[in-house]
């Protein structure tokens, strides 16, 4: 019996997931849909629905809020599409998102290390350096814009990277920074 129970703690200790490896929908209003990683169909988003790495979210005439734990939230406006590329795993707190279209607000209240949260858009990537409040928009022409309401972010494009600070905004199109 002891030989049977001995491998269980070792198998559990090697698990790469922990309590922050999951996100959840903390608010849903209107038409919100989820595409799970193993499914080609869509599910209606409901409050407290657990989200995992690789899933896709979208809103039509609706809004949603995702809670990532540690007081970090993401709000999706109507007509927004987002992919959850990477969520934290044991020893790695990286959150990587891909904003395909629409508007999001990102509230970061706890950031262990700078660049642990990043958002990739069609024409730029954004690496969050400190706690704050950020708004990102991807328009129909794939042009993206970031507003830094609080905090600072590093924006990277074809021409390199630039630091965007509090009360500043940046527009990127075709991999280049316009403002």
PDB file of N, CA, C and O in Angstrom, residues 96-159:
ATOM      1  N   UNK A  96       0.138  36.363 -21.491  1.00  0.00           N
ATOM      2  CA  UNK A  96       0.310  36.856 -22.860  1.00  0.00           C
ATOM      3  C   UNK A  96      -1.050  36.805 -23.551  1.00  0.00           C
ATOM      4  O   UNK A  96      -1.685  35.746 -23.604  1.00  0.00           O
ATOM      5  N   UNK A  97      -1.480  37.964 -24.066  1.00  0.00           N
ATOM      6  CA  UNK A  97      -2.776  38.088 -24.714  1.00  0.00           C
ATOM      7  C   UNK A  97      -2.586  38.590 -26.140  1.00  0.00           C
ATOM      8  O   UNK A  97      -1.626  39.303 -26.419  1.00  0.00           O
ATOM      9  N   UNK A  98      -3.521  38.244 -27.016  1.00  0.00           N
ATOM     10  CA  UNK A  98      -3.494  38.735 -28.393  1.00  0.00           C
ATOM     11  C   UNK A  98      -4.821  39.437 -28.651  1.00  0.00           C
ATOM     12  O   UNK A  98      -5.871  38.788 -28.704  1.00  0.00           O
ATOM     13  N   UNK A  99      -4.772  40.756 -28.783  1.00  0.00           N
ATOM     14  CA  UNK A  99      -5.953  41.552 -29.072  1.00  0.00           C
ATOM     15  C   UNK A  99      -6.110  41.638 -30.585  1.00  0.00           C
ATOM     16  O   UNK A  99      -5.290  42.249 -31.262  1.00  0.00           O
ATOM     17  N   UNK A 100      -7.153  41.015 -31.111  1.00  0.00           N
ATOM     18  CA  UNK A 100      -7.375  40.972 -32.555  1.00  0.00           C
ATOM     19  C   UNK A 100      -8.143  42.184 -33.057  1.00  0.00           C
ATOM     20  O   UNK A 100      -7.866  42.705 -34.138  1.00  0.00           O
ATOM     21  N   UNK A 101      -9.121  42.630 -32.273  1.00  0.00           N
ATOM     22  CA  UNK A 101      -9.913  43.793 -32.643  1.00  0.00           C
ATOM     23  C   UNK A 101     -10.678  44.294 -31.425  1.00  0.00           C
ATOM     24  O   UNK A 101     -10.888  43.558 -30.475  1.00  0.00           O
ATOM     25  N   UNK A 102     -11.057  45.577 -31.464  1.00  0.00           N
ATOM     26  CA  UNK A 102     -11.881  46.141 -30.404  1.00  0.00           C
ATOM     27  C   UNK A 102     -11.094  46.902 -29.353  1.00  0.00           C
ATOM     28  O   UNK A 102      -9.941  47.298 -29.580  1.00  0.00           O
ATOM     29  N   UNK A 103     -11.745  47.082 -28.197  1.00  0.00           N
ATOM     30  CA  UNK A 103     -11.181  47.873 -27.095  1.00  0.00           C
ATOM     31  C   UNK A 103     -11.089  47.051 -25.827  1.00  0.00           C
ATOM     32  O   UNK A 103     -12.023  46.304 -25.499  1.00  0.00           O
ATOM     33  N   UNK A 104      -9.985  47.219 -25.112  1.00  0.00           N
ATOM     34  CA  UNK A 104      -9.855  46.612 -23.788  1.00  0.00           C
ATOM     35  C   UNK A 104      -9.303  47.645 -22.821  1.00  0.00           C
ATOM     36  O   UNK A 104      -8.585  48.571 -23.208  1.00  0.00           O
ATOM     37  N   UNK A 105      -9.671  47.474 -21.562  1.00  0.00           N
ATOM     38  CA  UNK A 105      -9.071  48.203 -20.452  1.00  0.00           C
ATOM     39  C   UNK A 105      -8.378  47.169 -19.592  1.00  0.00           C
ATOM     40  O   UNK A 105      -8.974  46.136 -19.270  1.00  0.00           O
ATOM     41  N   UNK A 106      -7.150  47.437 -19.211  1.00  0.00           N
ATOM     42  CA  UNK A 106      -6.379  46.521 -18.386  1.00  0.00           C
ATOM     43  C   UNK A 106      -6.012  47.222 -17.095  1.00  0.00           C
ATOM     44  O   UNK A 106      -5.339  48.251 -17.111  1.00  0.00           O
ATOM     45  N   UNK A 107      -6.487  46.686 -15.963  1.00  0.00           N
ATOM     46  CA  UNK A 107      -6.152  47.208 -14.634  1.00  0.00           C
ATOM     47  C   UNK A 107      -5.175  46.231 -14.009  1.00  0.00           C
ATOM     48  O   UNK A 107      -5.503  45.073 -13.784  1.00  0.00           O
ATOM     49  N   UNK A 108      -3.952  46.697 -13.775  1.00  0.00           N
ATOM     50  CA  UNK A 108      -2.922  45.881 -13.148  1.00  0.00           C
ATOM     51  C   UNK A 108      -2.662  46.455 -11.761  1.00  0.00           C
ATOM     52  O   UNK A 108      -2.149  47.560 -11.632  1.00  0.00           O
ATOM     53  N   UNK A 109      -3.052  45.710 -10.739  1.00  0.00           N
ATOM     54  CA  UNK A 109      -2.841  46.151  -9.361  1.00  0.00           C
ATOM     55  C   UNK A 109      -1.697  45.410  -8.687  1.00  0.00           C
ATOM     56  O   UNK A 109      -1.260  45.807  -7.616  1.00  0.00           O
ATOM     57  N   UNK A 110      -1.235  44.314  -9.276  1.00  0.00           N
ATOM     58  CA  UNK A 110      -0.096  43.602  -8.723  1.00  0.00           C
ATOM     59  C   UNK A 110       0.714  43.012  -9.869  1.00  0.00           C
ATOM     60  O   UNK A 110       0.219  42.191 -10.641  1.00  0.00           O
ATOM     61  N   UNK A 111       1.946  43.472  -9.978  1.00  0.00           N
ATOM     62  CA  UNK A 111       2.850  42.999 -11.022  1.00  0.00           C
ATOM     63  C   UNK A 111       4.161  42.632 -10.336  1.00  0.00           C
ATOM     64  O   UNK A 111       4.881  43.495  -9.850  1.00  0.00           O
ATOM     65  N   UNK A 112       4.431  41.336 -10.271  1.00  0.00           N
ATOM     66  CA  UNK A 112       5.642  40.855  -9.583  1.00  0.00           C
ATOM     67  C   UNK A 112       6.907  41.373 -10.272  1.00  0.00           C
ATOM     68  O   UNK A 112       7.820  41.843  -9.624  1.00  0.00           O
ATOM     69  N   UNK A 113       6.943  41.247 -11.602  1.00  0.00           N
ATOM     70  CA  UNK A 113       8.090  41.716 -12.390  1.00  0.00           C
ATOM     71  C   UNK A 113       7.562  42.451 -13.608  1.00  0.00           C
ATOM     72  O   UNK A 113       6.546  42.065 -14.194  1.00  0.00           O
ATOM     73  N   UNK A 114       8.269  43.478 -14.031  1.00  0.00           N
ATOM     74  CA  UNK A 114       7.906  44.171 -15.260  1.00  0.00           C
ATOM     75  C   UNK A 114       7.913  43.207 -16.433  1.00  0.00           C
ATOM     76  O   UNK A 114       8.718  42.273 -16.470  1.00  0.00           O
ATOM     77  N   UNK A 115       7.037  43.405 -17.367  1.00  0.00           N
ATOM     78  CA  UNK A 115       6.883  42.607 -18.582  1.00  0.00           C
ATOM     79  C   UNK A 115       6.272  41.230 -18.334  1.00  0.00           C
ATOM     80  O   UNK A 115       6.270  40.387 -19.219  1.00  0.00           O
ATOM     81  N   UNK A 116       5.730  40.967 -17.125  1.00  0.00           N
ATOM     82  CA  UNK A 116       5.045  39.702 -16.864  1.00  0.00           C
ATOM     83  C   UNK A 116       3.673  39.654 -17.532  1.00  0.00           C
ATOM     84  O   UNK A 116       3.085  38.593 -17.675  1.00  0.00           O
ATOM     85  N   UNK A 117       3.162  40.813 -17.932  1.00  0.00           N
ATOM     86  CA  UNK A 117       1.898  40.877 -18.660  1.00  0.00           C
ATOM     87  C   UNK A 117       2.186  41.593 -19.969  1.00  0.00           C
ATOM     88  O   UNK A 117       2.768  42.674 -19.976  1.00  0.00           O
ATOM     89  N   UNK A 118       1.806  40.963 -21.072  1.00  0.00           N
ATOM     90  CA  UNK A 118       1.976  41.640 -22.353  1.00  0.00           C
ATOM     91  C   UNK A 118       0.810  41.340 -23.276  1.00  0.00           C
ATOM     92  O   UNK A 118       0.166  40.302 -23.178  1.00  0.00           O
ATOM     93  N   UNK A 119       0.543  42.326 -24.140  1.00  0.00           N
ATOM     94  CA  UNK A 119      -0.558  42.235 -25.100  1.00  0.00           C
ATOM     95  C   UNK A 119       0.029  42.458 -26.489  1.00  0.00           C
ATOM     96  O   UNK A 119       0.741  43.441 -26.721  1.00  0.00           O
ATOM     97  N   UNK A 120      -0.292  41.552 -27.381  1.00  0.00           N
ATOM     98  CA  UNK A 120       0.154  41.665 -28.767  1.00  0.00           C
ATOM     99  C   UNK A 120      -1.044  42.064 -29.615  1.00  0.00           C
ATOM    100  O   UNK A 120      -2.131  41.514 -29.479  1.00  0.00           O
ATOM    101  N   UNK A 121      -0.837  43.042 -30.464  1.00  0.00           N
ATOM    102  CA  UNK A 121      -1.857  43.533 -31.387  1.00  0.00           C
ATOM    103  C   UNK A 121      -1.306  43.340 -32.797  1.00  0.00           C
ATOM    104  O   UNK A 121      -0.126  43.017 -32.969  1.00  0.00           O
ATOM    105  N   UNK A 122      -2.115  43.545 -33.828  1.00  0.00           N
ATOM    106  CA  UNK A 122      -1.623  43.320 -35.195  1.00  0.00           C
ATOM    107  C   UNK A 122      -0.376  44.131 -35.568  1.00  0.00           C
ATOM    108  O   UNK A 122       0.470  43.643 -36.308  1.00  0.00           O
ATOM    109  N   UNK A 123      -0.222  45.355 -35.055  1.00  0.00           N
ATOM    110  CA  UNK A 123       0.888  46.200 -35.486  1.00  0.00           C
ATOM    111  C   UNK A 123       1.904  46.546 -34.403  1.00  0.00           C
ATOM    112  O   UNK A 123       2.838  47.295 -34.670  1.00  0.00           O
ATOM    113  N   UNK A 124       1.727  46.040 -33.191  1.00  0.00           N
ATOM    114  CA  UNK A 124       2.671  46.336 -32.113  1.00  0.00           C
ATOM    115  C   UNK A 124       2.460  45.364 -30.959  1.00  0.00           C
ATOM    116  O   UNK A 124       1.428  44.701 -30.877  1.00  0.00           O
ATOM    117  N   UNK A 125       3.444  45.319 -30.083  1.00  0.00           N
ATOM    118  CA  UNK A 125       3.343  44.535 -28.851  1.00  0.00           C
ATOM    119  C   UNK A 125       3.576  45.476 -27.682  1.00  0.00           C
ATOM    120  O   UNK A 125       4.385  46.413 -27.779  1.00  0.00           O
ATOM    121  N   UNK A 126       2.884  45.208 -26.574  1.00  0.00           N
ATOM    122  CA  UNK A 126       2.946  46.087 -25.416  1.00  0.00           C
ATOM    123  C   UNK A 126       3.325  45.276 -24.184  1.00  0.00           C
ATOM    124  O   UNK A 126       2.680  44.273 -23.870  1.00  0.00           O
ATOM    125  N   UNK A 127       4.388  45.733 -23.499  1.00  0.00           N
ATOM    126  CA  UNK A 127       4.926  45.057 -22.322  1.00  0.00           C
ATOM    127  C   UNK A 127       4.751  45.990 -21.135  1.00  0.00           C
ATOM    128  O   UNK A 127       5.345  47.073 -21.099  1.00  0.00           O
ATOM    129  N   UNK A 128       3.944  45.571 -20.166  1.00  0.00           N
ATOM    130  CA  UNK A 128       3.577  46.437 -19.046  1.00  0.00           C
ATOM    131  C   UNK A 128       4.659  46.393 -17.979  1.00  0.00           C
ATOM    132  O   UNK A 128       5.055  45.327 -17.514  1.00  0.00           O
ATOM    133  N   UNK A 129       5.155  47.581 -17.626  1.00  0.00           N
ATOM    134  CA  UNK A 129       6.309  47.705 -16.741  1.00  0.00           C
ATOM    135  C   UNK A 129       5.937  47.927 -15.293  1.00  0.00           C
ATOM    136  O   UNK A 129       6.757  47.698 -14.401  1.00  0.00           O
ATOM    137  N   UNK A 130       4.724  48.413 -15.038  1.00  0.00           N
ATOM    138  CA  UNK A 130       4.309  48.664 -13.654  1.00  0.00           C
ATOM    139  C   UNK A 130       2.788  48.637 -13.545  1.00  0.00           C
ATOM    140  O   UNK A 130       2.079  48.626 -14.545  1.00  0.00           O
ATOM    141  N   UNK A 131       2.341  48.617 -12.287  1.00  0.00           N
ATOM    142  CA  UNK A 131       0.909  48.634 -12.038  1.00  0.00           C
ATOM    143  C   UNK A 131       0.299  49.891 -12.651  1.00  0.00           C
ATOM    144  O   UNK A 131       0.965  50.918 -12.759  1.00  0.00           O
ATOM    145  N   UNK A 132      -0.962  49.783 -13.065  1.00  0.00           N
ATOM    146  CA  UNK A 132      -1.609  50.944 -13.645  1.00  0.00           C
ATOM    147  C   UNK A 132      -2.898  50.598 -14.350  1.00  0.00           C
ATOM    148  O   UNK A 132      -3.432  49.494 -14.238  1.00  0.00           O
ATOM    149  N   UNK A 133      -3.372  51.563 -15.127  1.00  0.00           N
ATOM    150  CA  UNK A 133      -4.597  51.416 -15.907  1.00  0.00           C
ATOM    151  C   UNK A 133      -4.280  51.769 -17.354  1.00  0.00           C
ATOM    152  O   UNK A 133      -3.730  52.840 -17.629  1.00  0.00           O
ATOM    153  N   UNK A 134      -4.634  50.870 -18.263  1.00  0.00           N
ATOM    154  CA  UNK A 134      -4.271  51.008 -19.660  1.00  0.00           C
ATOM    155  C   UNK A 134      -5.493  50.734 -20.543  1.00  0.00           C
ATOM    156  O   UNK A 134      -6.321  49.897 -20.205  1.00  0.00           O
ATOM    157  N   UNK A 135      -5.563  51.426 -21.659  1.00  0.00           N
ATOM    158  CA  UNK A 135      -6.627  51.186 -22.641  1.00  0.00           C
ATOM    159  C   UNK A 135      -5.971  50.924 -23.992  1.00  0.00           C
ATOM    160  O   UNK A 135      -5.125  51.695 -24.433  1.00  0.00           O
ATOM    161  N   UNK A 136      -6.361  49.828 -24.630  1.00  0.00           N
ATOM    162  CA  UNK A 136      -5.852  49.488 -25.956  1.00  0.00           C
ATOM    163  C   UNK A 136      -7.016  49.361 -26.918  1.00  0.00           C
ATOM    164  O   UNK A 136      -8.069  48.843 -26.561  1.00  0.00           O
ATOM    165  N   UNK A 137      -6.779  49.812 -28.140  1.00  0.00           N
ATOM    166  CA  UNK A 137      -7.805  49.730 -29.172  1.00  0.00           C
ATOM    167  C   UNK A 137      -7.165  49.245 -30.462  1.00  0.00           C
ATOM    168  O   UNK A 137      -6.109  49.737 -30.868  1.00  0.00           O
ATOM    169  N   UNK A 138      -7.797  48.268 -31.107  1.00  0.00           N
ATOM    170  CA  UNK A 138      -7.405  47.825 -32.443  1.00  0.00           C
ATOM    171  C   UNK A 138      -8.576  48.146 -33.359  1.00  0.00           C
ATOM    172  O   UNK A 138      -9.679  47.647 -33.173  1.00  0.00           O
ATOM    173  N   UNK A 139      -8.310  48.995 -34.326  1.00  0.00           N
ATOM    174  CA  UNK A 139      -9.356  49.459 -35.239  1.00  0.00           C
ATOM    175  C   UNK A 139      -9.499  48.520 -36.433  1.00  0.00           C
ATOM    176  O   UNK A 139      -8.665  47.639 -36.640  1.00  0.00           O
ATOM    177  N   UNK A 140     -10.525  48.748 -37.240  1.00  0.00           N
ATOM    178  CA  UNK A 140     -10.793  47.885 -38.394  1.00  0.00           C
ATOM    179  C   UNK A 140      -9.638  47.861 -39.388  1.00  0.00           C
ATOM    180  O   UNK A 140      -9.408  46.860 -40.052  1.00  0.00           O
ATOM    181  N   UNK A 141      -8.884  48.941 -39.494  1.00  0.00           N
ATOM    182  CA  UNK A 141      -7.744  48.982 -40.422  1.00  0.00           C
ATOM    183  C   UNK A 141      -6.470  48.409 -39.792  1.00  0.00           C
ATOM    184  O   UNK A 141      -5.376  48.606 -40.301  1.00  0.00           O
ATOM    185  N   UNK A 142      -6.617  47.710 -38.654  1.00  0.00           N
ATOM    186  CA  UNK A 142      -5.533  47.060 -37.898  1.00  0.00           C
ATOM    187  C   UNK A 142      -4.644  48.047 -37.162  1.00  0.00           C
ATOM    188  O   UNK A 142      -3.688  47.671 -36.516  1.00  0.00           O
ATOM    189  N   UNK A 143      -4.898  49.330 -37.303  1.00  0.00           N
ATOM    190  CA  UNK A 143      -4.149  50.337 -36.552  1.00  0.00           C
ATOM    191  C   UNK A 143      -4.470  50.148 -35.070  1.00  0.00           C
ATOM    192  O   UNK A 143      -5.616  49.889 -34.711  1.00  0.00           O
ATOM    193  N   UNK A 144      -3.459  50.257 -34.212  1.00  0.00           N
ATOM    194  CA  UNK A 144      -3.721  50.101 -32.782  1.00  0.00           C
ATOM    195  C   UNK A 144      -3.244  51.341 -32.026  1.00  0.00           C
ATOM    196  O   UNK A 144      -2.339  52.048 -32.459  1.00  0.00           O
ATOM    197  N   UNK A 145      -3.896  51.571 -30.901  1.00  0.00           N
ATOM    198  CA  UNK A 145      -3.605  52.739 -30.081  1.00  0.00           C
ATOM    199  C   UNK A 145      -3.624  52.322 -28.628  1.00  0.00           C
ATOM    200  O   UNK A 145      -4.473  51.537 -28.212  1.00  0.00           O
ATOM    201  N   UNK A 146      -2.673  52.834 -27.853  1.00  0.00           N
ATOM    202  CA  UNK A 146      -2.648  52.592 -26.429  1.00  0.00           C
ATOM    203  C   UNK A 146      -2.697  53.933 -25.706  1.00  0.00           C
ATOM    204  O   UNK A 146      -2.042  54.896 -26.109  1.00  0.00           O
ATOM    205  N   UNK A 147      -3.512  53.982 -24.666  1.00  0.00           N
ATOM    206  CA  UNK A 147      -3.585  55.125 -23.761  1.00  0.00           C
ATOM    207  C   UNK A 147      -3.082  54.642 -22.410  1.00  0.00           C
ATOM    208  O   UNK A 147      -3.586  53.650 -21.888  1.00  0.00           O
ATOM    209  N   UNK A 148      -2.112  55.325 -21.848  1.00  0.00           N
ATOM    210  CA  UNK A 148      -1.619  54.981 -20.521  1.00  0.00           C
ATOM    211  C   UNK A 148      -2.248  55.975 -19.550  1.00  0.00           C
ATOM    212  O   UNK A 148      -1.851  57.135 -19.487  1.00  0.00           O
ATOM    213  N   UNK A 149      -3.254  55.515 -18.831  1.00  0.00           N
ATOM    214  CA  UNK A 149      -3.937  56.365 -17.863  1.00  0.00           C
ATOM    215  C   UNK A 149      -3.144  56.440 -16.559  1.00  0.00           C
ATOM    216  O   UNK A 149      -3.092  57.480 -15.916  1.00  0.00           O
ATOM    217  N   UNK A 150      -2.547  55.323 -16.162  1.00  0.00           N
ATOM    218  CA  UNK A 150      -1.643  55.237 -15.002  1.00  0.00           C
ATOM    219  C   UNK A 150      -0.580  54.199 -15.348  1.00  0.00           C
ATOM    220  O   UNK A 150      -0.890  53.201 -15.978  1.00  0.00           O
ATOM    221  N   UNK A 151       0.650  54.411 -14.930  1.00  0.00           N
ATOM    222  CA  UNK A 151       1.701  53.425 -15.129  1.00  0.00           C
ATOM    223  C   UNK A 151       2.601  53.738 -16.308  1.00  0.00           C
ATOM    224  O   UNK A 151       2.701  54.875 -16.760  1.00  0.00           O
ATOM    225  N   UNK A 152       3.257  52.700 -16.830  1.00  0.00           N
ATOM    226  CA  UNK A 152       4.115  52.834 -18.003  1.00  0.00           C
ATOM    227  C   UNK A 152       4.173  51.498 -18.733  1.00  0.00           C
ATOM    228  O   UNK A 152       4.017  50.438 -18.135  1.00  0.00           O
ATOM    229  N   UNK A 153       4.408  51.594 -20.045  1.00  0.00           N
ATOM    230  CA  UNK A 153       4.427  50.409 -20.895  1.00  0.00           C
ATOM    231  C   UNK A 153       5.513  50.586 -21.950  1.00  0.00           C
ATOM    232  O   UNK A 153       5.810  51.703 -22.376  1.00  0.00           O
ATOM    233  N   UNK A 154       6.116  49.487 -22.347  1.00  0.00           N
ATOM    234  CA  UNK A 154       7.054  49.498 -23.458  1.00  0.00           C
ATOM    235  C   UNK A 154       6.313  48.992 -24.692  1.00  0.00           C
ATOM    236  O   UNK A 154       5.734  47.909 -24.676  1.00  0.00           O
ATOM    237  N   UNK A 155       6.319  49.798 -25.740  1.00  0.00           N
ATOM    238  CA  UNK A 155       5.682  49.424 -26.998  1.00  0.00           C
ATOM    239  C   UNK A 155       6.767  49.011 -27.974  1.00  0.00           C
ATOM    240  O   UNK A 155       7.765  49.715 -28.122  1.00  0.00           O
ATOM    241  N   UNK A 156       6.586  47.882 -28.626  1.00  0.00           N
ATOM    242  CA  UNK A 156       7.572  47.382 -29.584  1.00  0.00           C
ATOM    243  C   UNK A 156       6.929  47.209 -30.950  1.00  0.00           C
ATOM    244  O   UNK A 156       5.813  46.702 -31.060  1.00  0.00           O
ATOM    245  N   UNK A 157       7.639  47.655 -31.983  1.00  0.00           N
ATOM    246  CA  UNK A 157       7.175  47.536 -33.363  1.00  0.00           C
ATOM    247  C   UNK A 157       8.357  47.254 -34.262  1.00  0.00           C
ATOM    248  O   UNK A 157       9.452  46.936 -33.795  1.00  0.00           O
ATOM    249  N   UNK A 158       8.166  47.416 -35.543  1.00  0.00           N
ATOM    250  CA  UNK A 158       9.233  47.157 -36.520  1.00  0.00           C
ATOM    251  C   UNK A 158      10.440  48.052 -36.315  1.00  0.00           C
ATOM    252  O   UNK A 158      11.566  47.663 -36.600  1.00  0.00           O
ATOM    253  N   UNK A 159      10.213  49.274 -35.861  1.00  0.00           N
ATOM    254  CA  UNK A 159      11.300  50.252 -35.724  1.00  0.00           C
ATOM    255  C   UNK A 159      11.981  50.230 -34.370  1.00  0.00           C
ATOM    256  O   UNK A 159      12.780  51.103 -34.065  1.00  0.00           O
TER     257      UNK A 159
END
